[in-house]
XYZ file of C-alpha atoms in Angstrom:
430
model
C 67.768 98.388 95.643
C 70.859 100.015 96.507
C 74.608 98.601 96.831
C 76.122 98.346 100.604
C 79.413 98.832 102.290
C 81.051 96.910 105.043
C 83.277 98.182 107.479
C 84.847 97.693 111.005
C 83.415 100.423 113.660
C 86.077 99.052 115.982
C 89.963 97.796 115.678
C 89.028 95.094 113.873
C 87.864 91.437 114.527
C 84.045 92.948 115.075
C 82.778 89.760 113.221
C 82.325 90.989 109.300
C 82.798 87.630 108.134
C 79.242 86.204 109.062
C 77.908 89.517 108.390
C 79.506 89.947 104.638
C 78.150 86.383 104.306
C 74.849 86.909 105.198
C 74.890 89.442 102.947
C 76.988 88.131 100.226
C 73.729 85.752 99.277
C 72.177 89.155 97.995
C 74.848 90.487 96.223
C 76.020 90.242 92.706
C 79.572 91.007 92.959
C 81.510 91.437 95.827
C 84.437 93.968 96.446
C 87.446 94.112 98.733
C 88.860 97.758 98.600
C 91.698 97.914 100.843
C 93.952 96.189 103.770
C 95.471 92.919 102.621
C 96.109 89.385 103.802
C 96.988 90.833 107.462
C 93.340 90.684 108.714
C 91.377 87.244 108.202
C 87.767 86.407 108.852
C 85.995 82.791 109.039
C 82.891 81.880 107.475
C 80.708 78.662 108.724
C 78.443 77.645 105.638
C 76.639 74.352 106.325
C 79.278 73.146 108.738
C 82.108 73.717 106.377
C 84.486 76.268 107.787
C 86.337 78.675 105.467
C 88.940 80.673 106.378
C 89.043 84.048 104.736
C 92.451 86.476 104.097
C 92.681 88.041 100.802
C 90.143 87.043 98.638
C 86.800 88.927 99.190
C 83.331 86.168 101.264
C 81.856 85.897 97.887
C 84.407 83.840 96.549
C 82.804 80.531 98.355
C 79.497 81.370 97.097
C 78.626 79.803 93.222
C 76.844 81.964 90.737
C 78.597 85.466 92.886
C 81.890 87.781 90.955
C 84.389 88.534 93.411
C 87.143 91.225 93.078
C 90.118 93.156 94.368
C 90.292 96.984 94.403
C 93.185 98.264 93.788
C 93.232 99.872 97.317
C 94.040 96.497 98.395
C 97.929 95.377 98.290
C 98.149 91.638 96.963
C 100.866 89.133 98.004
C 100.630 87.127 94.600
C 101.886 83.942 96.540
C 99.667 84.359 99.297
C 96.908 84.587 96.845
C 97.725 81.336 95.404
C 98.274 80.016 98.282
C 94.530 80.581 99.662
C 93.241 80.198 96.239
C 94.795 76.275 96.678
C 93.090 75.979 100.068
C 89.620 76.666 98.971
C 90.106 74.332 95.811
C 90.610 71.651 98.117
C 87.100 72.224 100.213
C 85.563 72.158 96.774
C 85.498 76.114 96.182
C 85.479 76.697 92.226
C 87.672 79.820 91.310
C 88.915 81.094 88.123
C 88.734 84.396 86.203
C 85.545 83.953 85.268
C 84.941 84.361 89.367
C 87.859 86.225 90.848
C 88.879 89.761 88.825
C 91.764 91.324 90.296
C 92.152 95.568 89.286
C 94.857 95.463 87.248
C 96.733 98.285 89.228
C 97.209 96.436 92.569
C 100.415 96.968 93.914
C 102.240 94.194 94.682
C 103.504 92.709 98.135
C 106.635 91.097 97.812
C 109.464 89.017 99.726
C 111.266 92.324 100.879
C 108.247 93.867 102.067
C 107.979 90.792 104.403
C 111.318 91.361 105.697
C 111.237 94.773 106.060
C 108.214 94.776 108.407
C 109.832 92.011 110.528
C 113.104 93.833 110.658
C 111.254 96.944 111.843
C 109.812 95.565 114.565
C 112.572 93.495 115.655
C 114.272 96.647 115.753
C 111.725 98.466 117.157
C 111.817 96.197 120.501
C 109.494 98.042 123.459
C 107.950 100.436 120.820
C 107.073 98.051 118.205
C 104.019 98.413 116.814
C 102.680 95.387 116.776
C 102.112 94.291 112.684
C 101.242 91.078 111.507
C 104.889 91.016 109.891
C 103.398 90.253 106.484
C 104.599 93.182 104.300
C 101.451 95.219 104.312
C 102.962 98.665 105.823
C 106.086 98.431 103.142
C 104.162 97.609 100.387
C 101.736 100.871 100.844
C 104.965 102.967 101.719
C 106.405 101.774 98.214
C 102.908 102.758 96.908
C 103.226 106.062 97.972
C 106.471 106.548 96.964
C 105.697 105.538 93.094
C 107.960 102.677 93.472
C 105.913 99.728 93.409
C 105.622 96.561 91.447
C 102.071 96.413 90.334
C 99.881 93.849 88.668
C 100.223 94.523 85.037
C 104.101 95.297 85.283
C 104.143 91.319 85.371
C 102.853 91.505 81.692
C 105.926 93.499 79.822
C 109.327 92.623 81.215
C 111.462 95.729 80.287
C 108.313 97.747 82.530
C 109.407 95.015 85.243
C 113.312 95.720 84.758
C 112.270 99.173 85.543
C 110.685 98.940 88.444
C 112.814 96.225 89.707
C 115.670 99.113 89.427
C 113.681 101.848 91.235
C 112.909 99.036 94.008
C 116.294 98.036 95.094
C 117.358 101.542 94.942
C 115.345 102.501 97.953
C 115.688 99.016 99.562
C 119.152 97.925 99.597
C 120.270 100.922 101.799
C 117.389 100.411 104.185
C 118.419 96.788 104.463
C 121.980 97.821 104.705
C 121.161 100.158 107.861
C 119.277 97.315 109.380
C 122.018 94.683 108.983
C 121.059 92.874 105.996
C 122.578 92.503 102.744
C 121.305 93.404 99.249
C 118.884 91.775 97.615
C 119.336 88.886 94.899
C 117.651 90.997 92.131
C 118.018 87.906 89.945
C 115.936 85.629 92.353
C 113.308 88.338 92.295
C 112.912 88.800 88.966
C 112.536 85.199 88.232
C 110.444 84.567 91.040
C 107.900 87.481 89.962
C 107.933 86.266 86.506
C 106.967 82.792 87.357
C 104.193 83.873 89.286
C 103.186 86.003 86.721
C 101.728 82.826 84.556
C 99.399 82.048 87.425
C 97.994 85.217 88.751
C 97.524 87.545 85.501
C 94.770 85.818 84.079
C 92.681 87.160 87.149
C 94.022 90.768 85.975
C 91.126 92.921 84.672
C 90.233 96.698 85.170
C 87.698 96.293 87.871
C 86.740 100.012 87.399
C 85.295 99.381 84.341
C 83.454 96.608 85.185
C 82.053 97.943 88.174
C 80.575 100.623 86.204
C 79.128 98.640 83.462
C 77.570 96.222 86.628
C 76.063 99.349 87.967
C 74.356 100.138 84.816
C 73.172 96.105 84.822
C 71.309 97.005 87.961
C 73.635 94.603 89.631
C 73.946 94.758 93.143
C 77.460 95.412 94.679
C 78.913 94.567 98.029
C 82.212 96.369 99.113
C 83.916 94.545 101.688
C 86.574 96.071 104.188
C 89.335 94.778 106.717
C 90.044 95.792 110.115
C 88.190 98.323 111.690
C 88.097 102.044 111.383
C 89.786 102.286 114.542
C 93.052 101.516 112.926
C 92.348 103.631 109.828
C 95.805 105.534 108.900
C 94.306 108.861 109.356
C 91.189 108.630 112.173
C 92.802 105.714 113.776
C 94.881 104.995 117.046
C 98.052 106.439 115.397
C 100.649 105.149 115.046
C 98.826 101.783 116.054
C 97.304 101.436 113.498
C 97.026 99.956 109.630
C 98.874 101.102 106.417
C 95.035 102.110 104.420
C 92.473 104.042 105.088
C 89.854 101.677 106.631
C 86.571 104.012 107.061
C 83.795 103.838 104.442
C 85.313 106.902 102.050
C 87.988 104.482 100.909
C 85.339 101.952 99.240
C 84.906 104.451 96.281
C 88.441 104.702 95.818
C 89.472 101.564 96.774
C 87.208 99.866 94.704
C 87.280 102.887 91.807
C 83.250 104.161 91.973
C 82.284 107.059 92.820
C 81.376 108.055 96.121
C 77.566 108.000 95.218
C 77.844 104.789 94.326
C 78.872 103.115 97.732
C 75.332 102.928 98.866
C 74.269 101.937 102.238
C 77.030 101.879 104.548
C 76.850 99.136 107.242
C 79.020 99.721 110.503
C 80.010 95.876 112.141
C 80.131 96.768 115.942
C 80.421 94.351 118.741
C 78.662 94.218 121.565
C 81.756 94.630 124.298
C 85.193 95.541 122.324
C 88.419 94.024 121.498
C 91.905 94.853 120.691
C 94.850 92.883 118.606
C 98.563 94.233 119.571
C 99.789 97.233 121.128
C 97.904 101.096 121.373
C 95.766 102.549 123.497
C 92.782 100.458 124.839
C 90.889 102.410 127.571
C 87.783 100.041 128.543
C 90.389 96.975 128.391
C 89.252 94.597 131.263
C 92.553 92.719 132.901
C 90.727 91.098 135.001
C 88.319 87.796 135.560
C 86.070 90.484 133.654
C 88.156 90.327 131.125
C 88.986 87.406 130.574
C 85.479 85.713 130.396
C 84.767 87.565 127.402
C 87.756 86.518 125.833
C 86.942 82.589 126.313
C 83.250 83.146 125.846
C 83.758 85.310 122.582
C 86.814 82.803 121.449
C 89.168 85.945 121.057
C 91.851 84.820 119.061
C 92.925 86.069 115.576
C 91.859 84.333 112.276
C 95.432 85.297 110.861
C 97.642 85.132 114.028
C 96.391 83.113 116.476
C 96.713 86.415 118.658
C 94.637 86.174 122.110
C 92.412 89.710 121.763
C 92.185 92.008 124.378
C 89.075 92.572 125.852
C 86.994 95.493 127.338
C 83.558 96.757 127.819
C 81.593 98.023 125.077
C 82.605 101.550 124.028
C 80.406 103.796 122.455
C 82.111 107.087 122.556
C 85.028 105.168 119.846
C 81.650 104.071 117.623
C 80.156 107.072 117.878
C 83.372 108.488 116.295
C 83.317 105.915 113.462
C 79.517 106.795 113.019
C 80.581 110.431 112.170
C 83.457 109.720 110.081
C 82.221 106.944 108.095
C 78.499 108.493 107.946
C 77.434 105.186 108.615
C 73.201 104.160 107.847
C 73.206 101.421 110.063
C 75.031 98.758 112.577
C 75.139 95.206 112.753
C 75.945 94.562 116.086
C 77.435 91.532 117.031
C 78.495 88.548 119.759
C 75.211 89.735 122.040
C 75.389 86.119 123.676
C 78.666 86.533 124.861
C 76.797 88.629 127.445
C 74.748 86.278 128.765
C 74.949 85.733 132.792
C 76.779 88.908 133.568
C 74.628 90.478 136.518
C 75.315 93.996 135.432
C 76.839 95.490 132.128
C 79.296 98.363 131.928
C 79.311 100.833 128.699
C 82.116 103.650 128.179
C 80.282 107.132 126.856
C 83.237 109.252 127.357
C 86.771 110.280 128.985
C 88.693 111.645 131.771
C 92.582 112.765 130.856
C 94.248 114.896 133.629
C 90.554 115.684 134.708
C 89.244 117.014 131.606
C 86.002 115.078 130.486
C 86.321 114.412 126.730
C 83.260 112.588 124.765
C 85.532 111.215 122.059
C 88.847 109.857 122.106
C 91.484 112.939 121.591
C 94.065 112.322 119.192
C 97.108 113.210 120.978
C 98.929 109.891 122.262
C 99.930 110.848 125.321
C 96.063 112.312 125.909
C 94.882 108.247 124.588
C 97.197 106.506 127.120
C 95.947 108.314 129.694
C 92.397 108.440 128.547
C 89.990 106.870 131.861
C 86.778 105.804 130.720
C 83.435 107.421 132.021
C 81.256 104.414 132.509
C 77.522 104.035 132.354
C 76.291 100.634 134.380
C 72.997 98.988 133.386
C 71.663 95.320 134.067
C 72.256 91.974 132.570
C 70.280 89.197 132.035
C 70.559 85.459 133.361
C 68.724 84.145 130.220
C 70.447 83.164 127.217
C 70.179 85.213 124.048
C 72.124 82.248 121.525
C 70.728 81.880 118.195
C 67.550 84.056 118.800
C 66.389 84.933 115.673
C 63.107 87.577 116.818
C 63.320 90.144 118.903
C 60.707 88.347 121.148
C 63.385 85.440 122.030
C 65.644 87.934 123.709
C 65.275 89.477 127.474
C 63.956 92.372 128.003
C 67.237 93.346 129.520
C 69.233 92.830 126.573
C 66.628 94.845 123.965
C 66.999 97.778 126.888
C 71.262 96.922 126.079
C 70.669 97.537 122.394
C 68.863 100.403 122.725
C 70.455 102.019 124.834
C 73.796 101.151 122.912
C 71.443 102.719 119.452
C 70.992 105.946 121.831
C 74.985 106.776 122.738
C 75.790 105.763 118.898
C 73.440 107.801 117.339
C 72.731 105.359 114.443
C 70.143 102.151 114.450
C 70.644 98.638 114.559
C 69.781 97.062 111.346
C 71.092 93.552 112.183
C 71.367 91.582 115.419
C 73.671 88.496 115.083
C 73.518 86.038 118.567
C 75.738 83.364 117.396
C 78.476 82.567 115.106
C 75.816 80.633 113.044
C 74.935 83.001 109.962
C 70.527 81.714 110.093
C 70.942 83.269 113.757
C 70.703 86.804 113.033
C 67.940 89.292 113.230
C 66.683 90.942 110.708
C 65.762 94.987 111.319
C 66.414 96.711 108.152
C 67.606 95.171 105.189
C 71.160 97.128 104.205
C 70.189 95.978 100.122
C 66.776 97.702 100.147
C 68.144 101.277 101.108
């Protein structure tokens, strides 16, 4: 048996959360090793409905360890916050079930404000974030300022950093319009938290290497896609982490041998949350029947997704850089009763053919897709569970989609239901 790793092959939104789930029944532990509470996922486990942020699929699961890399920034209120709502649908968590890595940086109030500022200032340019601190909070990271989980422990550690925080923030507030911060409030505010979250504190490391010597198996779960990965993404559209499969290891703190299988969540057409460049996006009738079909709407934000044909020139890029095994793909049924289908394997900017995305962001905007038409199929393909229930027309879609990837399909998933999935390779057995 070998462990597995989860990612996003698109910008995001691919459907992990049925997928982790699926797989979460296999696992032992499962990981979350970077991103934060800005990307959500919902799981549907017989007929409840759970709605994901922070806190890694495993955690509605009895009998399965969840934890939180310390690639991942944590919003300790947040935390609490979805920790409550999961209590209430009956979901038992406590540190014998949730471990949190003890060197988490922390997301706090000014981080929040910061990120709205920014893009309130930003106006036309803005980015597009989910305004919940997640940018700061790795910029404070990076700049060895941040508050992390065990400074809550030992107050004069906590004056400390309190000190070196304000001293990069207040002037950035200042230039934005805002006064200082109420240091006082802070402080109190962090060390009444502090009772409720650091009994989840624990050095994950370690006990991610003693589970691998248990023979336990070990899920590591990412957020967003790949496509908004700080370095290989849509820059500057894009997330604060690194969201491709190299940043389980160190998000999660195993080696990189120890990662496993790594499983690639693609969908079947392709969506987009907030600004950036977007070639195969569909504004059109087109367009927008995938978008009600697929219910395209963010878990976190409510955000109607963009929508565009499937492109496999973008995958094929997260194949490479994540050295993905496998794909799950996902949301097949959504296209059910289109007459033909429309797939992107490359690029024309300024007349130059390109068969990946170029990274220049003038080159991106004006990126034209190269498109490759095949047929539909009028039958439906929702909740097949054998590759004998689909069309023949939508086994020659997979293919072909296996083809311009260049890496398999180990799972087929044809409805939001988690039973309705097939079953090609199975990511735990290697």
């Amino acid at each position: 048996m070998t462990n597995v790793a989860v990612i996003g092959a698109q910008w995001g939104d691919e459907g992990k959360g049925k997928i982790v789930d699926w797989l979460s029944e296999r696992a032992d532990i499962v990981v979350r090793f970077q991103g934060g509470h800005n990307a959500g996922h919902t799981l549907v486990i017989d007929g409840a409905v759970y709605k994901l942020s922070l806190l890694p699929s495993g955690i509605v699961r009895s009998g399965k360890i969840s934890m939180i890399g310390s690639g991942v920034v944590l919003d300790p209120w947040a935390l609490l916050d979805e920790i409550g709502r999961l209590r209430e649908k009956g979901v038992a968590i406590s540190p014998d079930t949730l471990r949190i890595a003890e060197t988490v940086p922390l997301i706090l109030p000014v981080h929040r404000d910061l990120d709205k500022l920014r893009e309130e200032a930003a106006g036309a340019g803005k980015i597009g974030t989910t305004g919940r601190g997640i940018g700061p909070a790795y910029e404070d990271k990076v700049g060895r300022r941040a508050i992390r989980l065990a400074d809550l422990a030992d107050e004069a550690t906590l004056e400390n950093r309190l000190d070196r925080l304000l001293a990069h923030h207040d002037p950035l507030r200042k230039g934005l319009g805002e006064g200082p911060l109420d240091r006082d409030a802070l402080r109190a505010d962090l060390l009444e938290v502090a009772k409720e979250v650091l009994p989840y504190a624990a050095p994950v490391w370690l006990e991610l290497d003693t589970a691998r010597r248990d023979g336990k198996r070990i899920l590591f779960e990412g957020a967003q896609g790949a496509l908004l990965d700080i370095d290989y993404g849509t820059y500057p559209y894009v997330t604060s982490s690194n969201v491709v499969s190299g940043q389980a290891a160190s998000g999660a703190g195993v080696g990189p041998g120890q990662v496993g299988y790594i499983l690639g969540i693609v969908k079947a057409y392709t969506t987009r949350v907030g600004s950036g460049p977007f070639p195969t996006e569909l504004e059109d009738e087109t367009g927008q029947r995938l978008g009600e079909r697929g219910h395209e709407f963010g878990t976190v934000t409510g955000r109607k997704r963009r929508c565009g044909w499937f492109d496999a020139a973008l995958v094929r890029q997260t194949v490479a850089q994540s050295g993905m095994t496998g794909v799950a793909l996902t949301k097949l049924d959504v296209l059910d009763g289109f007459e033909e289908l429309k797939i992107c394997t490359g690029y024309r900017v300024n007349g130059v053919e390109f068969d990946h995305l170029p990274a220049a962001a003038a080159q991106q905007a004006a990126a034209e897709p190269i498109y490759e038409t095949i047929p539909g199929w009028s039958d439906s393909t929702e909740g097949a569970r054998r590759w004998a229930d689909l069309p023949a027309a939508a086994i020659k879609y997979v293919k072909r989609v296996e083809e311009l990837i260049g890496c398999p399909v180990a799972l087929l998933s044809t409805s939001p239901e988690r039973d309705d999935t097939i079953l090609v390779t199975d990511p735990f057995a290697g």
